[in-house]
CSV table of C-alpha atoms and ligand atoms in Angstrom, one decimal:
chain,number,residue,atom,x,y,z
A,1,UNK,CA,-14.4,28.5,2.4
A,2,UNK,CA,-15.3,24.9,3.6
A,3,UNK,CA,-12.7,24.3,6.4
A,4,UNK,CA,-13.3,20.2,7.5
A,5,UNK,CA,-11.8,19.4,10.7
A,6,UNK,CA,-8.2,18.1,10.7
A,7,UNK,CA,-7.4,14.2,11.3
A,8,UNK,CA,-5.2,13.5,14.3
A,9,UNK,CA,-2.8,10.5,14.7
A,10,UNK,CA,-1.6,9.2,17.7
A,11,UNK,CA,2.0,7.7,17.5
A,12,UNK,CA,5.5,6.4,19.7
A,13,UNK,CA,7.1,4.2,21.0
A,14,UNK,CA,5.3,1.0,22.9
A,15,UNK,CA,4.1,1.4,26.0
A,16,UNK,CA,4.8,5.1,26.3
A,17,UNK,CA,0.9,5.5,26.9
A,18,UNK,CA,-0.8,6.1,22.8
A,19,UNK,CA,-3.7,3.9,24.0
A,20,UNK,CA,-4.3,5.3,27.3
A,21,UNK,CA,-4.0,8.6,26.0
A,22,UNK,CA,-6.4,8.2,23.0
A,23,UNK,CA,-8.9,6.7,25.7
A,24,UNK,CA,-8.8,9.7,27.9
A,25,UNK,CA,-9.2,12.2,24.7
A,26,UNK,CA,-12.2,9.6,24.3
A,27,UNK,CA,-13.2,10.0,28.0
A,28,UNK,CA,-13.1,13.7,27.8
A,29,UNK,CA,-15.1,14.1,24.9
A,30,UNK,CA,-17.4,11.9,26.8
A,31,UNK,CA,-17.3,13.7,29.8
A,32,UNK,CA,-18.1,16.8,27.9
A,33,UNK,CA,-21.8,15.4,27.2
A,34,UNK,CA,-23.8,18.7,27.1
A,35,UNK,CA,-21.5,20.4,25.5
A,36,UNK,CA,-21.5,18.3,22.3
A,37,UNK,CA,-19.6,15.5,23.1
A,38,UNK,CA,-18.1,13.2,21.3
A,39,UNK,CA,-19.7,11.5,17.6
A,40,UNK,CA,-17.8,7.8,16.9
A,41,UNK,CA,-16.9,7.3,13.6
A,42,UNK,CA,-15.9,4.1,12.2
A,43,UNK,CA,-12.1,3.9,13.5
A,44,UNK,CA,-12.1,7.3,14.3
A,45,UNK,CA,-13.6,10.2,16.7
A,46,UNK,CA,-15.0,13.3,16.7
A,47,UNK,CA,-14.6,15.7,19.1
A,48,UNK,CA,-16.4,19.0,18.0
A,49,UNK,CA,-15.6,22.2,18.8
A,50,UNK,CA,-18.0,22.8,21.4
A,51,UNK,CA,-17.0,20.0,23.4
A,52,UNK,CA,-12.9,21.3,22.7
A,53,UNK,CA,-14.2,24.8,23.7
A,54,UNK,CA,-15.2,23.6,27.1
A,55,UNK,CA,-12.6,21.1,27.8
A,56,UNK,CA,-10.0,23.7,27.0
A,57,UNK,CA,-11.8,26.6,28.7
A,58,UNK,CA,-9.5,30.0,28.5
A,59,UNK,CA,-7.1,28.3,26.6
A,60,UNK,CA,-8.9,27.8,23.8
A,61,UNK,CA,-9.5,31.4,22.8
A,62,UNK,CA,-5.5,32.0,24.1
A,63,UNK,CA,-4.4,29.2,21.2
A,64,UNK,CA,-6.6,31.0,18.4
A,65,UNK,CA,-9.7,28.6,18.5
A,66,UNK,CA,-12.0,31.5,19.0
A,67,UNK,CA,-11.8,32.3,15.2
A,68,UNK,CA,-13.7,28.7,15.4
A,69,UNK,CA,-12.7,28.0,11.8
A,70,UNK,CA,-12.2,24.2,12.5
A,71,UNK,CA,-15.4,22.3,13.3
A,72,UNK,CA,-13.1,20.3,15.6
A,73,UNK,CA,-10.7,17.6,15.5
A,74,UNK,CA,-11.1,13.8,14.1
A,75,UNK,CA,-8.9,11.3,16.0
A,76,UNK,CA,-7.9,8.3,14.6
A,77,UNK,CA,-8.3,5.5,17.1
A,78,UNK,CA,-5.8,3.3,16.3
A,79,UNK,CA,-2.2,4.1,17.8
A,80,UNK,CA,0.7,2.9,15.9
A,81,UNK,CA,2.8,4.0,12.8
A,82,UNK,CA,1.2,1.1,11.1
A,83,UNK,CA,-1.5,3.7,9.8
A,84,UNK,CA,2.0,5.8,8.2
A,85,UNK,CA,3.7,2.7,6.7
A,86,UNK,CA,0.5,0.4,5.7
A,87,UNK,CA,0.0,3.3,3.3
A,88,UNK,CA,0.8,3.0,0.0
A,89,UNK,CA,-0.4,6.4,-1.3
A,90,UNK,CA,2.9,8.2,-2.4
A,91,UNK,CA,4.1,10.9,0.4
A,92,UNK,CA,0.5,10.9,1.8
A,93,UNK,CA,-0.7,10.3,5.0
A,94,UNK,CA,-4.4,9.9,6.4
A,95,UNK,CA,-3.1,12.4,9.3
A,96,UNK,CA,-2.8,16.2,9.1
A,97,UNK,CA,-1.2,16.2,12.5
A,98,UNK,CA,0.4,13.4,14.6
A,99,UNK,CA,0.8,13.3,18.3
A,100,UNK,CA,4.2,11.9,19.3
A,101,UNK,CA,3.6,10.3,22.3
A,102,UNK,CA,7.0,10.3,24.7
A,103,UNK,CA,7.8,8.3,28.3
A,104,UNK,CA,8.5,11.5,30.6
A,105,UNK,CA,11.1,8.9,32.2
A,106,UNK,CA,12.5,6.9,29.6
A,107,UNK,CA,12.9,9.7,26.6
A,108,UNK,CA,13.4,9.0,23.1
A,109,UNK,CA,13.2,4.8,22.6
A,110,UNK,CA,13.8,2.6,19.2
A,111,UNK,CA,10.4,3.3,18.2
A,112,UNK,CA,10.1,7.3,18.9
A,113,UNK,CA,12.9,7.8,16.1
A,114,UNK,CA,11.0,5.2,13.9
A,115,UNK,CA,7.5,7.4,14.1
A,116,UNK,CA,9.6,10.5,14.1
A,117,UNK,CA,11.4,9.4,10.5
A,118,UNK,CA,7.8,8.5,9.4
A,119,UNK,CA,6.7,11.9,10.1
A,120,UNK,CA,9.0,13.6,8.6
A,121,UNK,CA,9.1,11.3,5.2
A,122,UNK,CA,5.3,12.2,5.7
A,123,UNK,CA,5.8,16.3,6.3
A,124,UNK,CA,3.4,15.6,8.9
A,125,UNK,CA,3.8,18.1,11.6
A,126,UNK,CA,3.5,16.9,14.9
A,127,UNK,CA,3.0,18.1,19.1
A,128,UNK,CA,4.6,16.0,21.3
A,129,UNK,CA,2.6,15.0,24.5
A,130,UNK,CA,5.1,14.5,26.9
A,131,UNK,CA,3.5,11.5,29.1
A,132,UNK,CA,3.4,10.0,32.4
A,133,UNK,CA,4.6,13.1,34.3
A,134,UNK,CA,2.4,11.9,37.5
A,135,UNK,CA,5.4,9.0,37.5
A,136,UNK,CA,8.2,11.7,38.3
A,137,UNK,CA,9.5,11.3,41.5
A,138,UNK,CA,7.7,13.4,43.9
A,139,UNK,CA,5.3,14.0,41.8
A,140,UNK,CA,1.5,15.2,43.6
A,141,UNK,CA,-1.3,14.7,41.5
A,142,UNK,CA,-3.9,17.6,40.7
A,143,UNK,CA,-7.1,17.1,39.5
A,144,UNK,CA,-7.3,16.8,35.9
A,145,UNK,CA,-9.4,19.6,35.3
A,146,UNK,CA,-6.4,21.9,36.6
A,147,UNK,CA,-4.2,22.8,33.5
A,148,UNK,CA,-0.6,21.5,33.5
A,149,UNK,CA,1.5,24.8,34.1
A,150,UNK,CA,-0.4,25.4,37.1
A,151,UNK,CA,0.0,21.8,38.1
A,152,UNK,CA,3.9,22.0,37.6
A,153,UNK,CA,3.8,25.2,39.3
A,154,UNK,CA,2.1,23.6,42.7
A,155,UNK,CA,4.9,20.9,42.7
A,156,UNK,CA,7.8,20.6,44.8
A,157,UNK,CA,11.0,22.5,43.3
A,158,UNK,CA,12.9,19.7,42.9
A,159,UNK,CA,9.9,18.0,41.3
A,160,UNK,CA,9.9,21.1,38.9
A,161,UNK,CA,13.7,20.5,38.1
A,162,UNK,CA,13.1,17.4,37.6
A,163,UNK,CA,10.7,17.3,35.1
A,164,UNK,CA,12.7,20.7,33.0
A,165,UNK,CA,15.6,17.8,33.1
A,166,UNK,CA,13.3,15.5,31.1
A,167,UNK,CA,12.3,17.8,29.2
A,168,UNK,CA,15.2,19.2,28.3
A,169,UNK,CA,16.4,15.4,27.1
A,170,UNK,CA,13.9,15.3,24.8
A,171,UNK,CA,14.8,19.0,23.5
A,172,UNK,CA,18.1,17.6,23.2
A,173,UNK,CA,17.5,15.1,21.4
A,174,UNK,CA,15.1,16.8,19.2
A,175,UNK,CA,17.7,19.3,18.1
A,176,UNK,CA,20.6,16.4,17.4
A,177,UNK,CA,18.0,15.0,14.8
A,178,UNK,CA,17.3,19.1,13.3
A,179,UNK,CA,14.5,19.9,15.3
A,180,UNK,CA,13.9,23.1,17.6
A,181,UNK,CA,11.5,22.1,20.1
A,182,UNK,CA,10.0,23.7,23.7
A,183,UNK,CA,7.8,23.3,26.6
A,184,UNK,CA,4.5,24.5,25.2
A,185,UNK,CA,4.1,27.2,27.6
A,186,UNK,CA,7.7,28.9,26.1
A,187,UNK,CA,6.9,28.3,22.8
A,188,UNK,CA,7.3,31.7,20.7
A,189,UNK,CA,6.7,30.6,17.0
A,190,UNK,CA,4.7,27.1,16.8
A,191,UNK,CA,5.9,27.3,12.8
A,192,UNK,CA,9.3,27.1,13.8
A,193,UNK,CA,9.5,25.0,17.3
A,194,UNK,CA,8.0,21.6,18.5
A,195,UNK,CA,5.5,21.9,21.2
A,196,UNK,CA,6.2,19.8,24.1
A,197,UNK,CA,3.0,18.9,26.4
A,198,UNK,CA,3.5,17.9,29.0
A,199,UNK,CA,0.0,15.1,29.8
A,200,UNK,CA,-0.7,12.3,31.8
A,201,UNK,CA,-2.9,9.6,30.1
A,202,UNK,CA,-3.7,8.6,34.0
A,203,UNK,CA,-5.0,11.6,35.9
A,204,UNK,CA,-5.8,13.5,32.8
A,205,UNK,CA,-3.0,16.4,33.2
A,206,UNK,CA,-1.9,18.5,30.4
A,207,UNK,CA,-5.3,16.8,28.4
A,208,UNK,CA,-6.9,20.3,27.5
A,209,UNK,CA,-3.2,22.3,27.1
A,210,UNK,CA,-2.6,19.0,24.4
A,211,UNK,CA,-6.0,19.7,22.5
A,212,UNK,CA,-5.7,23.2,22.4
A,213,UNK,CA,-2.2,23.4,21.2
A,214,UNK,CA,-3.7,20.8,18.5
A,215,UNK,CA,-6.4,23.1,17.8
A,216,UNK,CA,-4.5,26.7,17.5
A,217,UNK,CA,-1.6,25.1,15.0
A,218,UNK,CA,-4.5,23.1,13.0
A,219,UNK,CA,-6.3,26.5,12.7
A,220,UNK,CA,-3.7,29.1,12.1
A,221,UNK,CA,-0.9,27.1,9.9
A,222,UNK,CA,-3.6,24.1,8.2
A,223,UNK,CA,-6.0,26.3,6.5
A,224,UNK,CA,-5.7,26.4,3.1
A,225,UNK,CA,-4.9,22.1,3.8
A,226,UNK,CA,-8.5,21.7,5.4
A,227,UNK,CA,-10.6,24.0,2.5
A,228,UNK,CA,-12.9,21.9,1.2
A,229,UNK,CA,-13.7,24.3,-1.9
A,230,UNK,CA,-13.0,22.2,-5.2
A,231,UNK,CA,-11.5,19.3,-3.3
A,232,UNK,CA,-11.4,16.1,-5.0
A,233,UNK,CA,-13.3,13.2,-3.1
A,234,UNK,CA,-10.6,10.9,-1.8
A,235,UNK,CA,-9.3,9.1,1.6
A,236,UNK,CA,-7.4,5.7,2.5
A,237,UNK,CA,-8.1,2.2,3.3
A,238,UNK,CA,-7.8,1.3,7.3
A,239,UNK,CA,-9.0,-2.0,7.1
A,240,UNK,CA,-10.6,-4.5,4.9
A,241,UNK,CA,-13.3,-7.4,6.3
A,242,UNK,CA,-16.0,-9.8,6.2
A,243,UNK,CA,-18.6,-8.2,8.8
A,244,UNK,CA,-21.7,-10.9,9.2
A,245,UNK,CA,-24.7,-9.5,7.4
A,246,UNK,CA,-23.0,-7.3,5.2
A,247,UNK,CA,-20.1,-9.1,3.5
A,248,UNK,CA,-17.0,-7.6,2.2
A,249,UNK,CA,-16.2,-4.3,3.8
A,250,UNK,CA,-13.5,-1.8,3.8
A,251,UNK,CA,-13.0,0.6,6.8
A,252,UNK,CA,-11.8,4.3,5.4
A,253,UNK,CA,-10.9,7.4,6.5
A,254,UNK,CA,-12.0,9.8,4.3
A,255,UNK,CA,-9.8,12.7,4.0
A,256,UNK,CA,-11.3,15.2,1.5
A,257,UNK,CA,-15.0,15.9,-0.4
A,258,UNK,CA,-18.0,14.2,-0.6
A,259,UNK,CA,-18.5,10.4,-0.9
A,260,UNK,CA,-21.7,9.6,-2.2
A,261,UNK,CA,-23.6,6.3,-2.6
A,262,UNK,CA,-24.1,6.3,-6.1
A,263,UNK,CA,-20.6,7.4,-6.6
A,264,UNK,CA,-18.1,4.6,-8.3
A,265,UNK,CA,-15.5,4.3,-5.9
A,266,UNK,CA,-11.9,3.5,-6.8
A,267,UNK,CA,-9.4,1.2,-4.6
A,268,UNK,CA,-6.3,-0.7,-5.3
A,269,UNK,CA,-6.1,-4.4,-4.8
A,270,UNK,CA,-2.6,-6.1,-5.1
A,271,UNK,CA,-2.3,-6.1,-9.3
A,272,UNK,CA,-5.2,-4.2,-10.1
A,273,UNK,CA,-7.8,-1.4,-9.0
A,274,UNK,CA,-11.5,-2.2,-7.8
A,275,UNK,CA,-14.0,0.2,-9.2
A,276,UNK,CA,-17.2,-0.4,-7.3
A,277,UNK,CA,-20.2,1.4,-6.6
A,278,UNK,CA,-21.2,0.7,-3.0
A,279,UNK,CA,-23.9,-1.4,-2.0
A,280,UNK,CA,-23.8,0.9,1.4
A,281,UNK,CA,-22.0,3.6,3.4
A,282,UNK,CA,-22.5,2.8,7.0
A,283,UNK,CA,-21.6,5.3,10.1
A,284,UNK,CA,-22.0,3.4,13.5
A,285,UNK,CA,-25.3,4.2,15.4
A,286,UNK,CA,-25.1,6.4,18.1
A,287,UNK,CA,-24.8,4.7,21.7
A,288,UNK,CA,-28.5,4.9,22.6
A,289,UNK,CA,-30.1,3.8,19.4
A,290,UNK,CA,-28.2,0.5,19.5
A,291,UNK,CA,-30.7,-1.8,21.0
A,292,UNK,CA,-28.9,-4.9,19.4
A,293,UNK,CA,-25.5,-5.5,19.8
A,294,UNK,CA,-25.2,-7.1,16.2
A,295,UNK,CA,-26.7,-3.9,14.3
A,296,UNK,CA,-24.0,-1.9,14.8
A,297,UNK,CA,-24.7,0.6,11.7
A,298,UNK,CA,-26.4,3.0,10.1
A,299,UNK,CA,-26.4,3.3,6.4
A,300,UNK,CA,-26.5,6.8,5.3
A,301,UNK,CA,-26.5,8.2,1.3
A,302,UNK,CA,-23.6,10.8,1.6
A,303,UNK,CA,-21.1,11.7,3.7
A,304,UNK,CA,-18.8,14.9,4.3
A,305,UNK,CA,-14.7,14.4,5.0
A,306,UNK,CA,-13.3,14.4,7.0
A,307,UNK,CA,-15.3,10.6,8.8
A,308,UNK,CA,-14.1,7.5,9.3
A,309,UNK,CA,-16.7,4.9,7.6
A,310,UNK,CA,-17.1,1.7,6.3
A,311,UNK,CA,-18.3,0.4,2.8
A,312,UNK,CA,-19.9,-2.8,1.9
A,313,UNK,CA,-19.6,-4.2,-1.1
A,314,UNK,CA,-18.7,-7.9,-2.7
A,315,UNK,CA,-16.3,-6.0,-5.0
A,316,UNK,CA,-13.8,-5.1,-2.3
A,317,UNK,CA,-12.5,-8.4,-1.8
A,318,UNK,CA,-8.6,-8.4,-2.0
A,319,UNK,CA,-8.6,-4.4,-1.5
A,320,UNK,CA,-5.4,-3.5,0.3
A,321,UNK,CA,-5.5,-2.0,3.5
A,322,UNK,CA,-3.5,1.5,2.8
A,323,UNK,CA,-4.3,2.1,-0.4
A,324,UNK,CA,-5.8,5.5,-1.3
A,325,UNK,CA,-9.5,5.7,-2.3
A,326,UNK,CA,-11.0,7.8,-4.8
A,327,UNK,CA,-14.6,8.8,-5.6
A,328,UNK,CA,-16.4,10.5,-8.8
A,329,UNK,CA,-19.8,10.5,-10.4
A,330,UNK,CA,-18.2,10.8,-13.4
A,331,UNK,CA,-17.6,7.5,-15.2
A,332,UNK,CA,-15.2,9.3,-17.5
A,333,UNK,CA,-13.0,9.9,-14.9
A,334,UNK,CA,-12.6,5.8,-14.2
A,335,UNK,CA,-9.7,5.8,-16.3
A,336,UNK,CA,-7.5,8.8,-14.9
A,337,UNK,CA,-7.7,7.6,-11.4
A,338,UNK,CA,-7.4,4.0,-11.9
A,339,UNK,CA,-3.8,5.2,-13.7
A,340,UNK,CA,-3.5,7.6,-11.0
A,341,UNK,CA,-4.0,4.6,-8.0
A,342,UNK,CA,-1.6,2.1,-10.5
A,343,UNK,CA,1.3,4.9,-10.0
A,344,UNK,CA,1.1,5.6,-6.3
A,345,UNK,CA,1.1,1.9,-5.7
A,346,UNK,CA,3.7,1.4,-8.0
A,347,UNK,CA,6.0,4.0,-6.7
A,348,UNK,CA,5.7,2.6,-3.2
A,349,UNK,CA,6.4,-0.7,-3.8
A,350,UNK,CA,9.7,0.3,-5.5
A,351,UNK,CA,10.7,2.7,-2.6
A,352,UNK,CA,10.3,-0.6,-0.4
A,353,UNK,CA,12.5,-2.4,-2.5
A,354,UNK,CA,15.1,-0.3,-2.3
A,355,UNK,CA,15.2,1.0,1.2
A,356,UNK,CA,13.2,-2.0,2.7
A,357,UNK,CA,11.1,0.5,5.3
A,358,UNK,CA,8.7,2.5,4.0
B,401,LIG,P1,0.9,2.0,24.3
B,401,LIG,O1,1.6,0.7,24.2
B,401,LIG,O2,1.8,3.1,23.9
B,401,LIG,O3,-0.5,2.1,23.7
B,401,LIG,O4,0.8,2.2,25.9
B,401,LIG,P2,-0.5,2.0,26.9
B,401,LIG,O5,-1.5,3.0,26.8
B,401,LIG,O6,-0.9,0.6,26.7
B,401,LIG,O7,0.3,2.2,28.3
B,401,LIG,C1,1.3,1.3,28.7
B,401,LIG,C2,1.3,1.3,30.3
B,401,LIG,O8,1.5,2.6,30.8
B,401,LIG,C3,-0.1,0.9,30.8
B,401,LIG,O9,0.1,0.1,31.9
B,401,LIG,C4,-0.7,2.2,31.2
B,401,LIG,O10,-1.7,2.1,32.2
B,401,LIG,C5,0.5,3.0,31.6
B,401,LIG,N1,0.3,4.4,31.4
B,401,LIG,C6,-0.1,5.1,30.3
B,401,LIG,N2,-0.1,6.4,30.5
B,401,LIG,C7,0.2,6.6,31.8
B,401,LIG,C8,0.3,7.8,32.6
B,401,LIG,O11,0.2,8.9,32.2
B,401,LIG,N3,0.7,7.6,33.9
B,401,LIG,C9,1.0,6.4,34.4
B,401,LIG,N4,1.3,6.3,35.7
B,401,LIG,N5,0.8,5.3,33.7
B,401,LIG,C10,0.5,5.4,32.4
C-alpha cells in the first residue's frame, strides 16, 4: 500500500477569509522550517507530515496521525469553487477534502450554500473552519500557538456564549439543509457529523485543531481513496498559458500515479482531445535556488501524485482549463481514453444545458 497525500480545497463565500486562511496554512508550514516545512508546487502546497506533526503537536497523535499513513496534506492554493465547477470531468473533483470556510459573524451567505451544493454534487466531504472568531465581541486574543479550546476556555463567559450562539447558527443551518454537524471538540463520529473549527485567519487560532482534524478524517475514512497500488495516471487541468521561454503550458494537479516525460499525455480541448507527449514537466525551484526571477522552474523526468505541475508543450494550445488529464506509455491505450475524455466532457456540457450551473 502506496497512500499519496490527500488534496485540500479551500472554499466559501467572499470575504469570509479563504485567502487569508490559505496564507496562514502557507505561513505555518513556513514557520515550521526545521521540521520540514513547506515544498511549493505549482498551484499547490505541500505541507508534510513532519511539519503537521509539529504544528499540531499532541493533537496530532489524539486525531490518528500517529499511524503516519498520509505523507501529509497538498493544498490547493487557489480559493474559490471555480476549481469544482471549471471541471468538466463527470462527478470528479481535484479535491479529496474541502475546507468550507464560514464568517463567525455573518453565518451561512449566498455563496456558502453555492460551495456547499458543489460539494455535495461532488461527495466531497468537507470541515468547516469557522473564521474570524478574534472579531466576536469581547473577544481577547491568544497567541496562535495556543490551541482553540483552550483559547475559548480563557475567554469571558459571555464571550464563550457568544460564540456557542454562532456556532449553533451554523449547526442550525447545517441540519435544515440534511447535515449533522458539531464543534470539533464534541464531535463523537467524524463519519457521521461535520466538524466545525473554530480558526482565525488573523492571529492564527484554531490553525493546528483545523489541520489535524484534516489529517485524522483524511487518514482513518480516505484510505483505500489515497492507495496508489494499480492506480491509473490521471489529474485535471488548473490553468492553461503562454509562459515566456517555454510556450504553451498547462498548470495540473495531478491526482493519481505516475506522470512520466515520455508518457503521451491526454487533454480535452473544446471539440477534440490533445494527445501530446510533453516537451517538459516543470516543478518550481525551491526558494533559495532561484537566483533569477525569470527561471522560475525546474524540469524534472517523473513525477509522483499527488503535485501540482506544469507541462509545456505547443500541443496544448486550446486545452480547457478543467478538463481531466490522462497519462499512459502505452500508445494502445490512445484510443480508450480519448473516448473516455470525449464522454466526461460530453456529459457535462449536457448537465449545463439543462440545469444551467454545474
Ligand atoms: P476571501 O474573499 O474569502 O478570500 O477573504 P479574504 O481572505 O480576502 O479576507 C477578507 C477580509 O477579511 C480581509 O480584509 C481579511 O484581512 C479579513 N480577515 C480574514 N480572516 C480574518 C480573521 O480571522 N480575522 C479578522 N479580523 N479578519 C480576517
Amino acid at each position: 500500500m502506496h497512500i499519496r497525500q490527500p488534496i485540500v480545497a479551500v472554499l466559501g463565500h467572499v470575504d469570509s477569509g479563504k485567502t487569508s486562511l490559505l496564507d496562514k496554512i502557507r505561513g505555518t508550514g513556513v514557520q515550521a522550517r526545521e521540521a520540514g516545512g513547506i515544498t511549493q508546487h505549482i498551484g499547490a502546497s505541500f505541507l508534510p507530515t513532519e511539519t503537521l506533526k509539529k504544528v499540531c503537536g499532541p493533537l496530532f497523535a489524539k486525531m490518528g496521525g500517529e499511524n503516519q499513513e498520509i505523507p501529509g496534506l497538498l493544498v490547493i492554493d487557489t480559493p474559490g469553487h471555480e476549481i469544482f465547477t471549471n471541471l468538466r470531468a463527470r462527478g470528479g473533483s481535484a479535491a479529496d477534502i474541502a475546507i468550507l470556510v464560514i464568517d463567525v459573524n455573518r453565518g451561512f451567505q449566498p455563496q456558502t450554500n453555492e460551495s456547499l451544493k458543489i460539494l455535495q454534487s461532488r461527495k466531497v466531504p468537507f470541515v468547516i473552519a469557522l473564521n474570524k472568531v478574534d472579531m466576536v465581541s469581547g473577544w481577547k486574543k491568544n497567541p496562535p500557538t495556543k490551541f482553540i479550546t483552550q483559547s475559548v476556555k480563557e475567554q469571558d463567559s459571555f464571550v464563550q456564549t457568544a460564540l456557542d450562539e454562532l456556532l449553533y447558527n451554523v449547526v442550525g443551518t447545517l441540519s435544515v439543509l440534511g447535515y449533522n454537524s458539531e464543534a470539533f471538540y464534541r464531535v463523537k463520529d467524524f463519519l457521521k457529523e461535520v466538524a466545525i473549527v473554530p480558526v482565525s485567519a488573523r492571529s492564527g487560532e484554531g490553525m493546528p485543531e483545523l489541520l489535524a482534524v484534516l489529517v485524522g478524517l483524511t487518514q482513518q475514512y480516505m484510505q483505500k481513496k489515497l492507495d496508489q497500488t494499480e492506480k491509473q495516471t490521471r489529474g485535471i487541468v488548473l490553468e492553461v498559458k503562454e509562459e515566456i521561454g517555454l510556450g504553451m503550458t498547462a498548470n495540473i494537479i495531478l491526482i493519481d500515479g505516475t506522470l512520466k516525460k515520455s508518457d503521451f499525455i491526454l487533454v480535452a480541448k473544446r471539440d477534440s482531445v490533445i494527445v501530446t507527449k510533453p516537451k517538459a514537466i516543470l516543478l518550481p525551484k525551491p526558494l533559495d535556488e532561484m537566483r533569477d526571477p525569470r527561471d522560475k522552474f525546474r524540469p524534472v523526468n517523473e513525477v509522483v501524485a499527488a503535485a501540482g505541475i506544469k507541462i509545456a508543450s505547443p500541443d496544448l494550445e486550446g486545452a480547457l482549463p478543467g478538463s481531466p488529464v490522462y497519462a499512459t506509455t502505452d500508445e494502445s491505450k490512445i484510443e480508450e481514453f480519448k473516448k473516455l475524455i470525449e464522454s466526461e466532457m460530453k456529459s457535462v456540457f449536457i448537465k449545463t444545458d439543462t440545469k444551467g450551473v454545474i
